[in-house]
Amino acid sequence: GKESLSVDDVKSVGMVDCRTHMVDEKFDGDLESVLKDCIANKIEKLVCVGQNTVDCKQVLELSVKYSGVIYPCVGFHPVHYTLTPKEQRQDKLNKIIDMITFNHESLVGIGEIGLDFCPWRFQNCDATQIEQEKQSQKDAFRAQLQTAKQLSLPVNVHSRMSSRYAVDILEQENM
């Protein structure tokens, strides 16, 4: 059988990994071993980020199971947002914002949120569609930033090939 992590496994504050994806299927069946290895190497606290409605729920569950080691950060990652069919995006964004609002006292932040303008994301789009997709990501980013402000939560930002836009939006939202 697998051993459970105990409070004794965490002896002092060492390093904190501020963005992990511990709900990734790569960790299925091996998570406790990975966590013990982290702790043995002085990486004693892990901020686990959500990316979509399914894994945000899993992040919250892991943070309860491994309290004191895994800390939850919930949000709609821009890549997952873009991969979501357009007609479902607003509903899924609303669900994540509701999840954030309901669980805000247990969250260490909102994330991983932001912008991803990597050209291969838009390979099947014309110029107008590219601009619409970028604007849609910006709108989802803003909505999550506004939620972070309302709840006084920090954000964990993803920015690929979009740093200038991400910083501009952060400044416009007074983050």
Backbone as a chain_set.jsonl record, in Angstrom:
{"seq": "GKESLSVDDVKSVGMVDCRTHMVDEKFDGDLESVLKDCIANKIEKLVCVGQNTVDCKQVLELSVKYSGVIYPCVGFHPVHYTLTPKEQRQDKLNKIIDMITFNHESLVGIGEIGLDFCPWRFQNCDATQIEQEKQSQKDAFRAQLQTAKQLSLPVNVHSRMSSRYAVDILEQENM", "coords": {"N": [[0.8, -1.189, 0.0], [0.205, 2.324, -0.336], [1.921, 4.917, 1.377], [0.718, 7.532, 3.458], [1.146, 11.072, 3.384], [2.41, 12.829, 6.146], [2.128, 15.35, 8.732], [4.579, 15.414, 9.933], [6.284, 14.967, 7.838], [6.804, 17.403, 6.772], [9.101, 19.517, 7.785], [10.324, 22.042, 7.979], [10.113, 25.35, 6.568], [10.928, 25.308, 3.318], [11.731, 25.536, -0.033], [9.251, 26.927, -2.242], [7.233, 25.822, -4.784], [5.816, 27.659, -7.175], [4.047, 27.13, -9.235], [2.532, 24.409, -10.125], [1.416, 21.439, -11.773], [-0.095, 19.292, -10.547], [-2.323, 17.729, -10.908], [-2.148, 16.627, -13.343], [-2.328, 13.88, -15.585], [0.038, 12.481, -15.72], [0.917, 12.145, -13.16], [-0.735, 10.303, -12.029], [-1.263, 7.687, -9.787], [1.288, 7.963, -8.789], [1.63, 10.174, -7.297], [1.981, 10.575, -4.466], [4.58, 9.618, -4.063], [6.009, 11.434, -5.643], [5.46, 13.791, -4.243], [6.702, 13.228, -1.777], [9.36, 13.074, -2.677], [9.691, 15.733, -3.465], [9.502, 17.048, -0.962], [11.687, 15.866, 0.352], [13.679, 17.071, -1.037], [13.579, 19.653, -0.2], [11.536, 21.144, -1.323], [8.849, 22.121, -0.235], [6.309, 23.132, -0.255], [3.695, 23.358, -2.529], [2.204, 25.163, -5.033], [-0.61, 24.447, -6.644], [-1.965, 24.682, -9.758], [-5.056, 25.258, -11.457], [-6.632, 24.58, -14.625], [-8.888, 24.242, -16.135], [-12.444, 23.504, -15.949], [-12.677, 20.862, -14.999], [-10.101, 20.042, -13.945], [-9.712, 22.054, -12.071], [-11.484, 21.461, -10.042], [-10.32, 19.06, -9.199], [-7.868, 20.049, -8.267], [-8.697, 21.459, -6.002], [-9.633, 19.303, -4.471], [-7.225, 17.836, -4.088], [-5.819, 19.688, -2.562], [-7.11, 19.571, -0.159], [-6.733, 16.902, 0.589], [-3.927, 16.815, 0.76], [-3.259, 18.813, 2.59], [-1.396, 21.598, 3.67], [0.744, 20.975, 2.148], [0.046, 20.946, -0.613], [-1.247, 23.719, -2.215], [-4.09, 25.437, -3.329], [-4.791, 26.974, -6.483], [-6.949, 28.408, -8.616], [-8.22, 28.628, -11.918], [-8.956, 29.648, -15.368], [-7.088, 28.548, -17.793], [-5.453, 30.114, -20.572], [-4.883, 28.539, -22.883], [-6.512, 26.278, -22.56], [-8.924, 27.604, -22.524], [-9.027, 28.607, -25.177], [-9.12, 26.185, -26.551], [-11.602, 25.281, -25.88], [-14.851, 24.877, -27.2], [-16.333, 27.682, -28.823], [-19.028, 28.284, -28.182], [-19.281, 27.255, -25.655], [-17.543, 28.523, -23.972], [-18.153, 30.878, -22.34], [-19.944, 29.852, -20.451], [-18.323, 27.913, -19.174], [-16.299, 29.569, -18.202], [-17.813, 31.109, -16.42], [-18.513, 29.08, -14.604], [-16.015, 28.471, -13.506], [-15.388, 30.935, -12.334], [-17.446, 31.025, -10.456], [-16.648, 28.817, -8.909], [-14.24, 29.792, -7.912], [-15.175, 31.966, -6.402], [-16.827, 30.674, -4.501], [-14.935, 29.098, -3.175], [-12.992, 30.863, -2.277], [-11.766, 31.459, 0.2], [-10.094, 29.358, 0.726], [-8.268, 29.394, -1.274], [-5.01, 30.176, -2.629], [-4.635, 31.837, -4.649], [-5.6, 32.995, -7.961], [-5.452, 31.204, -10.86], [-4.137, 29.151, -13.286], [-3.959, 31.869, -15.223], [-4.343, 34.086, -18.072], [-2.747, 35.02, -21.127], [-2.235, 33.552, -24.324], [-0.632, 33.76, -27.153], [0.636, 32.234, -29.044], [1.633, 31.461, -32.306], [0.923, 28.948, -33.53], [-1.432, 28.287, -32.313], [-3.329, 29.563, -33.72], [-3.392, 28.603, -36.283], [-5.336, 27.751, -38.105], [-6.852, 29.948, -38.635], [-8.096, 32.999, -40.087], [-6.958, 36.435, -40.489], [-8.88, 38.113, -39.247], [-10.235, 36.301, -37.592], [-8.124, 35.563, -35.92], [-7.664, 37.943, -34.5], [-10.129, 38.111, -33.212], [-10.033, 35.826, -31.579], [-7.832, 36.463, -29.94], [-8.869, 38.73, -28.654], [-10.984, 37.557, -27.296], [-9.606, 35.911, -25.469], [-8.372, 37.965, -24.003], [-10.62, 39.155, -22.841], [-11.561, 37.077, -21.173], [-9.381, 36.862, -19.465], [-9.435, 39.419, -18.258], [-11.915, 39.225, -16.889], [-11.339, 37.292, -14.965], [-9.282, 38.582, -13.603], [-10.698, 40.726, -12.525], [-12.334, 39.349, -10.754], [-10.366, 38.393, -9.031], [-9.497, 40.823, -7.934], [-11.86, 41.655, -6.595], [-12.013, 39.702, -4.635], [-9.664, 39.955, -3.318], [-7.402, 38.392, -4.05], [-4.244, 37.086, -5.123], [-2.789, 36.661, -8.446], [-1.812, 34.085, -10.733], [-0.018, 34.212, -13.464], [-0.074, 33.283, -16.87], [1.775, 33.82, -19.742], [2.414, 33.789, -22.99], [4.128, 34.728, -25.761], [2.8, 37.104, -25.605], [3.335, 38.991, -23.735], [3.516, 41.857, -23.518], [0.841, 42.617, -23.925], [-0.387, 41.284, -21.796], [0.805, 42.536, -19.566], [-0.061, 45.168, -20.011], [-2.85, 44.831, -19.643], [-2.902, 43.955, -16.974], [-1.975, 46.305, -15.745], [-4.017, 48.119, -16.551], [-6.126, 47.034, -15.138], [-5.405, 47.636, -12.626], [-3.749, 45.908, -11.135]], "CA": [[0.0, 0.0, 0.0], [0.876, 3.625, -0.37], [1.962, 5.652, 2.635], [0.17, 8.884, 3.401], [2.01, 12.129, 3.899], [2.016, 13.312, 7.468], [2.656, 16.665, 9.087], [5.99, 15.23, 10.249], [7.059, 15.0, 6.609], [7.15, 18.802, 6.515], [9.812, 19.9, 9.0], [10.598, 23.474, 7.989], [9.761, 25.973, 5.297], [12.009, 25.298, 2.347], [11.316, 26.21, -1.254], [7.863, 26.83, -2.674], [7.055, 25.797, -6.236], [4.65, 28.536, -7.31], [3.145, 26.711, -10.309], [2.635, 22.992, -10.445], [0.249, 20.818, -12.402], [-0.119, 17.998, -9.879], [-3.487, 16.948, -11.337], [-1.848, 16.055, -14.656], [-2.41, 12.414, -15.584], [1.384, 11.926, -15.546], [1.121, 11.861, -11.742], [-1.676, 9.281, -11.57], [-0.646, 6.53, -9.158], [2.653, 8.235, -8.349], [1.649, 11.503, -6.697], [2.569, 10.589, -3.123], [6.023, 9.459, -4.229], [6.511, 12.719, -6.15], [5.398, 14.757, -3.132], [7.771, 12.882, -0.822], [10.62, 13.497, -3.296], [9.744, 17.198, -3.361], [9.79, 17.398, 0.43], [13.059, 15.432, 0.636], [14.563, 18.027, -1.706], [13.274, 20.975, 0.374], [10.425, 21.808, -2.01], [7.906, 21.644, 0.764], [4.976, 23.658, -0.509], [3.463, 23.412, -3.963], [0.985, 25.816, -5.495], [-1.136, 23.636, -7.736], [-2.857, 25.524, -10.548], [-6.094, 24.663, -12.285], [-6.611, 25.079, -15.989], [-10.226, 24.132, -16.716], [-13.432, 23.173, -14.916], [-12.44, 19.532, -14.428], [-8.948, 19.939, -13.061], [-9.839, 22.982, -10.939], [-12.138, 20.671, -8.981], [-9.308, 18.122, -8.712], [-6.902, 20.832, -7.498], [-9.309, 21.704, -4.691], [-9.639, 18.024, -3.748], [-5.849, 17.537, -3.679], [-5.389, 20.615, -1.509], [-7.691, 19.067, 1.095], [-6.058, 15.631, 0.894], [-2.53, 17.091, 1.095], [-3.254, 20.121, 3.256], [-0.09, 21.962, 4.199], [1.754, 20.696, 1.123], [-0.504, 21.449, -1.87], [-2.066, 24.906, -2.033], [-4.853, 25.565, -4.576], [-4.897, 28.171, -7.302], [-7.96, 27.972, -9.587], [-8.454, 29.577, -13.002], [-9.17, 29.131, -16.717], [-5.852, 28.748, -18.562], [-5.802, 30.593, -21.915], [-4.849, 27.471, -23.876], [-7.743, 25.5, -22.38], [-10.006, 28.495, -22.945], [-9.04, 28.622, -26.643], [-9.501, 24.853, -27.032], [-13.017, 25.074, -25.573], [-15.711, 25.408, -28.265], [-16.749, 29.061, -28.542], [-20.362, 28.357, -27.572], [-19.204, 26.766, -24.272], [-16.531, 29.271, -23.216], [-18.691, 31.75, -21.297], [-20.493, 28.995, -19.399], [-17.214, 27.324, -18.417], [-15.669, 30.662, -17.468], [-18.704, 31.41, -15.288], [-18.385, 27.99, -13.62], [-14.742, 28.631, -12.809], [-15.507, 32.115, -11.467], [-18.271, 30.589, -9.318], [-15.809, 27.948, -8.088], [-13.305, 30.694, -7.227], [-15.933, 32.737, -5.414], [-17.275, 29.766, -3.448], [-13.786, 28.539, -2.457], [-11.932, 31.869, -2.195], [-11.043, 31.469, 1.478], [-9.09, 28.289, 0.746], [-7.35, 29.576, -2.406], [-3.861, 31.062, -2.479], [-4.643, 32.726, -5.792], [-6.368, 32.64, -9.152], [-4.528, 30.883, -11.922], [-3.205, 29.88, -14.118], [-4.758, 32.67, -16.148], [-3.505, 34.979, -18.863], [-2.857, 35.095, -22.583], [-1.317, 32.711, -25.086], [-0.749, 34.161, -28.549], [1.542, 31.406, -29.84], [1.035, 31.397, -33.651], [0.328, 27.664, -33.905], [-2.791, 28.257, -31.759], [-4.225, 30.23, -34.666], [-2.978, 28.177, -37.625], [-6.481, 27.576, -39.005], [-7.652, 31.177, -38.563], [-7.687, 34.148, -40.897], [-6.538, 37.576, -39.664], [-10.017, 38.561, -38.432], [-10.46, 35.284, -36.555], [-7.01, 35.654, -34.966], [-7.936, 39.085, -33.616], [-11.284, 37.753, -32.368], [-9.553, 34.869, -30.57], [-7.007, 37.206, -28.986], [-9.773, 39.575, -27.863], [-11.728, 36.657, -26.428], [-8.688, 35.584, -24.368], [-8.219, 39.169, -23.173], [-11.859, 39.324, -22.068], [-11.575, 36.053, -20.117], [-8.323, 37.271, -18.537], [-9.976, 40.549, -17.483], [-12.978, 38.758, -15.985], [-10.707, 36.617, -13.836], [-8.575, 39.61, -12.838], [-11.705, 41.464, -11.749], [-12.712, 38.463, -9.651], [-9.227, 38.416, -8.099], [-9.551, 42.101, -7.204], [-13.019, 41.638, -5.701], [-11.781, 38.753, -3.541], [-8.324, 40.242, -2.784], [-6.53, 37.242, -4.292], [-3.201, 37.277, -6.143], [-2.977, 35.895, -9.674], [-0.701, 33.336, -11.296], [-0.238, 34.595, -14.864], [0.549, 32.63, -18.02], [1.912, 34.781, -20.837], [3.307, 33.285, -24.037], [4.087, 35.562, -26.949], [1.748, 38.085, -25.333], [3.72, 39.67, -22.489], [3.155, 43.276, -23.537], [-0.608, 42.709, -23.751], [-0.706, 40.842, -20.436], [1.212, 43.607, -18.637], [-0.983, 46.29, -20.226], [-4.135, 44.504, -19.016], [-2.677, 43.981, -15.525], [-1.917, 47.716, -15.346], [-5.35, 48.699, -16.724], [-6.996, 46.486, -14.09], [-4.803, 48.032, -11.346], [-3.276, 44.711, -10.42]], "C": [[0.842, 1.251, 0.0], [0.834, 4.258, 1.009], [1.344, 7.027, 2.42], [1.216, 9.864, 3.891], [1.503, 12.547, 5.266], [2.612, 14.694, 7.688], [4.144, 16.559, 9.385], [6.877, 15.242, 9.011], [7.527, 16.423, 6.273], [7.782, 19.353, 7.782], [10.091, 21.397, 9.093], [10.194, 24.043, 6.632], [11.005, 25.998, 4.423], [11.552, 26.093, 1.139], [9.825, 25.988, -1.51], [7.869, 26.818, -4.199], [5.742, 26.524, -6.502], [3.737, 28.197, -8.484], [3.397, 25.259, -10.65], [1.328, 22.529, -11.073], [0.112, 19.401, -11.856], [-1.341, 17.155, -10.249], [-3.289, 16.366, -12.736], [-1.837, 14.538, -14.556], [-1.045, 11.748, -15.436], [1.644, 11.527, -14.094], [0.171, 10.804, -11.198], [-0.918, 8.085, -11.007], [0.734, 6.762, -8.592], [2.751, 9.536, -7.551], [2.309, 11.521, -5.322], [4.083, 10.439, -3.172], [6.659, 10.769, -4.707], [6.518, 13.752, -5.028], [6.482, 14.478, -2.1], [9.137, 13.28, -1.373], [10.778, 15.008, -3.226], [10.165, 17.604, -1.954], [11.223, 17.03, 0.791], [14.073, 16.393, 0.029], [14.245, 19.47, -1.343], [12.297, 21.799, -0.453], [9.198, 21.346, -1.247], [6.489, 22.161, 0.604], [4.833, 23.819, -2.016], [2.146, 24.112, -4.245], [0.552, 25.052, -6.74], [-2.193, 24.454, -8.471], [-3.873, 24.69, -11.319], [-6.068, 25.296, -13.658], [-7.98, 25.076, -16.653], [-11.184, 23.664, -15.624], [-13.143, 21.835, -14.247], [-11.245, 19.542, -13.485], [-8.943, 20.979, -11.95], [-10.487, 22.265, -9.747], [-11.128, 19.696, -8.37], [-8.245, 18.831, -7.867], [-7.438, 21.08, -6.089], [-9.314, 20.429, -3.847], [-8.24, 17.66, -3.254], [-5.398, 18.427, -2.536], [-5.968, 20.233, -0.152], [-6.94, 17.808, 1.521], [-4.624, 15.862, 1.37], [-2.383, 18.494, 1.686], [-1.881, 20.384, 3.872], [1.039, 21.684, 3.232], [1.286, 21.265, -0.221], [-1.477, 22.59, -1.556], [-2.766, 25.22, -3.353], [-4.873, 26.964, -5.178], [-5.801, 27.777, -8.478], [-8.166, 29.048, -10.653], [-8.646, 28.868, -14.336], [-7.963, 29.515, -17.566], [-6.203, 29.165, -19.994], [-5.763, 29.518, -23.002], [-6.125, 26.633, -23.78], [-8.966, 26.315, -22.799], [-10.146, 28.454, -24.47], [-9.48, 27.278, -27.219], [-10.968, 24.525, -26.759], [-13.86, 25.619, -26.725], [-16.294, 26.767, -27.861], [-18.077, 29.139, -27.807], [-20.364, 27.879, -26.116], [-18.31, 27.622, -23.378], [-17.11, 30.083, -22.064], [-19.249, 30.939, -20.136], [-19.38, 28.397, -18.534], [-16.461, 28.392, -17.626], [-16.505, 31.026, -16.249], [-18.605, 30.349, -14.199], [-17.093, 28.125, -12.828], [-14.795, 29.844, -11.882], [-16.38, 31.793, -10.256], [-17.462, 29.715, -8.36], [-14.811, 28.785, -7.27], [-14.023, 31.418, -6.091], [-16.326, 31.856, -4.233], [-16.114, 29.299, -2.568], [-12.707, 29.57, -2.119], [-11.142, 31.845, -0.894], [-9.975, 30.383, 1.549], [-8.074, 28.428, -0.387], [-6.163, 30.455, -2.029], [-3.777, 32.023, -3.656], [-5.561, 32.225, -6.887], [-5.36, 32.382, -10.264], [-4.571, 29.405, -12.283], [-4.026, 30.576, -15.203], [-3.828, 33.539, -16.992], [-3.819, 34.925, -20.343], [-1.84, 34.168, -23.219], [-1.534, 32.995, -26.563], [0.24, 33.416, -29.444], [0.908, 31.182, -31.228], [0.387, 30.06, -34.003], [-1.062, 27.487, -33.315], [-3.811, 28.758, -32.783], [-3.975, 29.772, -36.102], [-4.132, 27.996, -38.601], [-7.391, 28.8, -39.041], [-7.154, 32.207, -39.569], [-7.396, 35.314, -39.948], [-7.66, 38.066, -38.735], [-10.272, 37.586, -37.293], [-9.358, 35.315, -35.495], [-7.273, 36.786, -33.979], [-9.123, 38.805, -32.695], [-10.869, 36.797, -31.247], [-8.705, 35.575, -29.51], [-7.881, 38.073, -28.087], [-10.565, 38.722, -26.87], [-10.873, 36.229, -25.227], [-8.522, 36.776, -23.424], [-9.442, 39.372, -22.288], [-11.935, 38.327, -20.907], [-10.533, 36.379, -19.048], [-8.831, 38.399, -17.637], [-11.033, 40.1, -16.469], [-12.373, 38.08, -14.758], [-9.898, 37.592, -12.98], [-9.542, 40.41, -11.971], [-12.187, 40.64, -10.563], [-11.607, 38.451, -8.594], [-9.24, 39.703, -7.272], [-10.68, 42.105, -6.192], [-12.765, 40.776, -4.473], [-10.417, 38.949, -2.873], [-7.397, 39.027, -2.89], [-5.451, 37.599, -5.309], [-3.502, 36.414, -7.357], [-1.675, 35.221, -10.09], [-0.889, 33.438, -12.811], [0.6, 33.773, -15.84], [0.603, 33.674, -19.129], [2.92, 34.228, -21.834], [3.064, 34.094, -25.292], [3.004, 36.641, -26.822], [2.077, 38.961, -24.125], [3.294, 41.126, -22.441], [1.667, 43.456, -23.293], [-1.016, 42.328, -22.328], [-0.364, 41.933, -19.423], [0.284, 44.813, -18.785], [-2.318, 46.039, -19.511], [-3.995, 44.518, -17.491], [-2.648, 45.423, -15.009], [-3.295, 48.379, -15.456], [-6.316, 48.243, -15.63], [-6.475, 46.808, -12.687], [-4.397, 46.841, -10.5], [-1.824, 44.902, -10.003]], "O": [[2.036, 1.226, 0.3], [-0.162, 4.15, 1.724], [1.438, 7.605, 1.338], [2.067, 9.524, 4.713], [0.296, 12.608, 5.501], [3.478, 15.146, 6.939], [4.896, 17.497, 9.126], [8.078, 15.496, 9.108], [8.524, 16.61, 5.575], [7.079, 19.629, 8.754], [10.092, 21.956, 10.19], [9.965, 23.303, 5.675], [12.004, 26.634, 4.758], [11.041, 27.204, 1.279], [9.231, 25.008, -1.059], [8.445, 27.705, -4.83], [4.678, 26.056, -6.1], [2.75, 28.896, -8.714], [4.341, 24.921, -11.364], [0.281, 23.158, -10.916], [0.193, 18.428, -12.606], [-1.38, 15.968, -9.925], [-4.173, 15.684, -13.254], [-1.388, 13.978, -13.556], [-0.969, 10.576, -15.066], [2.489, 10.674, -13.825], [0.259, 10.443, -10.024], [-0.037, 7.534, -11.667], [1.307, 5.863, -7.977], [3.848, 9.95, -7.174], [3.121, 12.404, -5.045], [4.791, 11.076, -2.393], [7.723, 11.16, -4.226], [7.481, 14.506, -4.883], [7.114, 15.41, -1.603], [9.984, 13.769, -0.626], [11.87, 15.51, -2.958], [11.08, 18.409, -1.781], [11.905, 17.8, 1.466], [15.195, 16.514, 0.522], [14.592, 20.396, -2.076], [12.234, 23.019, -0.303], [8.592, 20.323, -1.566], [5.57, 21.674, 1.262], [5.721, 24.342, -2.689], [1.097, 23.7, -3.751], [1.256, 25.019, -7.749], [-3.192, 24.866, -7.882], [-3.589, 23.579, -11.767], [-5.554, 26.4, -13.841], [-8.213, 25.81, -17.613], [-10.765, 23.452, -14.486], [-13.348, 21.694, -13.042], [-11.359, 19.097, -12.343], [-8.227, 20.803, -10.964], [-10.081, 22.448, -8.599], [-11.091, 19.529, -7.151], [-7.776, 18.283, -6.869], [-6.714, 20.928, -5.105], [-9.031, 20.471, -2.65], [-8.087, 17.22, -2.114], [-4.679, 17.982, -1.641], [-5.381, 20.539, 0.886], [-6.558, 17.67, 2.683], [-4.158, 15.18, 2.282], [-1.487, 19.251, 1.313], [-1.288, 19.511, 4.506], [2.171, 22.108, 3.462], [2.033, 21.979, -0.889], [-2.395, 22.446, -0.749], [-2.112, 25.267, -4.395], [-4.959, 27.974, -4.481], [-5.441, 26.894, -9.256], [-8.273, 30.233, -10.336], [-8.516, 27.647, -14.428], [-7.832, 30.659, -18.001], [-7.149, 28.631, -20.573], [-6.541, 29.585, -23.953], [-6.743, 26.316, -24.796], [-9.922, 25.776, -23.358], [-11.248, 28.286, -24.992], [-10.139, 27.235, -28.258], [-11.514, 23.59, -27.346], [-13.603, 26.731, -27.187], [-16.693, 26.972, -26.715], [-18.243, 29.965, -26.909], [-21.353, 28.08, -25.411], [-18.32, 27.462, -22.157], [-16.622, 29.996, -20.937], [-19.052, 31.293, -18.974], [-19.484, 28.379, -17.307], [-16.033, 28.141, -16.499], [-15.963, 31.229, -15.162], [-18.61, 30.672, -13.011], [-17.08, 27.917, -11.615], [-14.295, 29.782, -10.759], [-16.087, 32.241, -9.148], [-17.576, 29.855, -7.142], [-14.576, 28.516, -6.092], [-13.532, 31.47, -4.963], [-16.169, 32.261, -3.081], [-16.279, 29.123, -1.361], [-11.609, 29.189, -1.713], [-9.958, 32.182, -0.89], [-9.047, 30.481, 2.352], [-7.117, 27.657, -0.451], [-6.291, 31.366, -1.211], [-2.94, 32.926, -3.661], [-6.207, 31.185, -6.763], [-4.523, 33.231, -10.57], [-5.052, 28.571, -11.516], [-4.704, 29.925, -15.998], [-2.656, 33.706, -16.655], [-4.971, 34.803, -20.76], [-0.725, 34.014, -22.721], [-2.506, 32.526, -27.156], [0.633, 33.927, -30.492], [-0.243, 30.754, -31.309], [-0.616, 30.045, -34.716], [-1.809, 26.62, -33.768], [-4.994, 28.423, -32.72], [-4.315, 30.489, -37.043], [-3.927, 28.081, -39.811], [-8.556, 28.705, -39.427], [-5.962, 32.283, -39.867], [-7.57, 35.186, -38.736], [-7.411, 38.394, -37.575], [-10.501, 38.001, -36.157], [-9.627, 35.117, -34.31], [-7.124, 36.612, -32.769], [-9.122, 39.214, -31.534], [-11.305, 36.944, -30.105], [-8.851, 35.309, -28.317], [-7.651, 38.138, -26.879], [-10.785, 39.134, -25.731], [-11.362, 36.192, -24.098], [-8.529, 36.618, -22.204], [-9.311, 39.722, -21.115], [-12.324, 38.687, -19.796], [-10.783, 36.191, -17.858], [-8.682, 38.347, -16.416], [-11.034, 40.553, -15.324], [-12.848, 38.277, -13.64], [-9.838, 37.44, -11.76], [-9.239, 40.73, -10.822], [-12.421, 41.183, -9.483], [-11.89, 38.495, -7.397], [-9.022, 39.673, -6.061], [-10.483, 42.515, -5.048], [-13.251, 41.088, -3.385], [-10.054, 38.197, -1.968], [-6.697, 38.682, -1.937], [-5.716, 38.338, -6.257], [-4.365, 35.538, -7.306], [-0.584, 35.727, -9.83], [-1.8, 32.83, -13.373], [1.805, 33.595, -15.662], [-0.395, 34.332, -19.423], [4.122, 34.198, -21.569], [1.952, 34.143, -25.819], [2.378, 37.031, -27.808], [1.189, 39.599, -23.559], [2.766, 41.583, -21.428], [1.264, 44.344, -22.541], [-1.88, 42.968, -21.729], [-1.155, 42.22, -18.525], [-0.112, 45.413, -17.786], [-2.849, 46.933, -18.853], [-4.869, 45.033, -16.793], [-3.224, 45.726, -13.965], [-3.699, 49.118, -14.558], [-7.218, 48.987, -15.244], [-7.014, 46.329, -11.689], [-4.672, 46.784, -9.301], [-1.236, 44.012, -9.389]]}, "num_chains": 1, "name": "protein.A"}
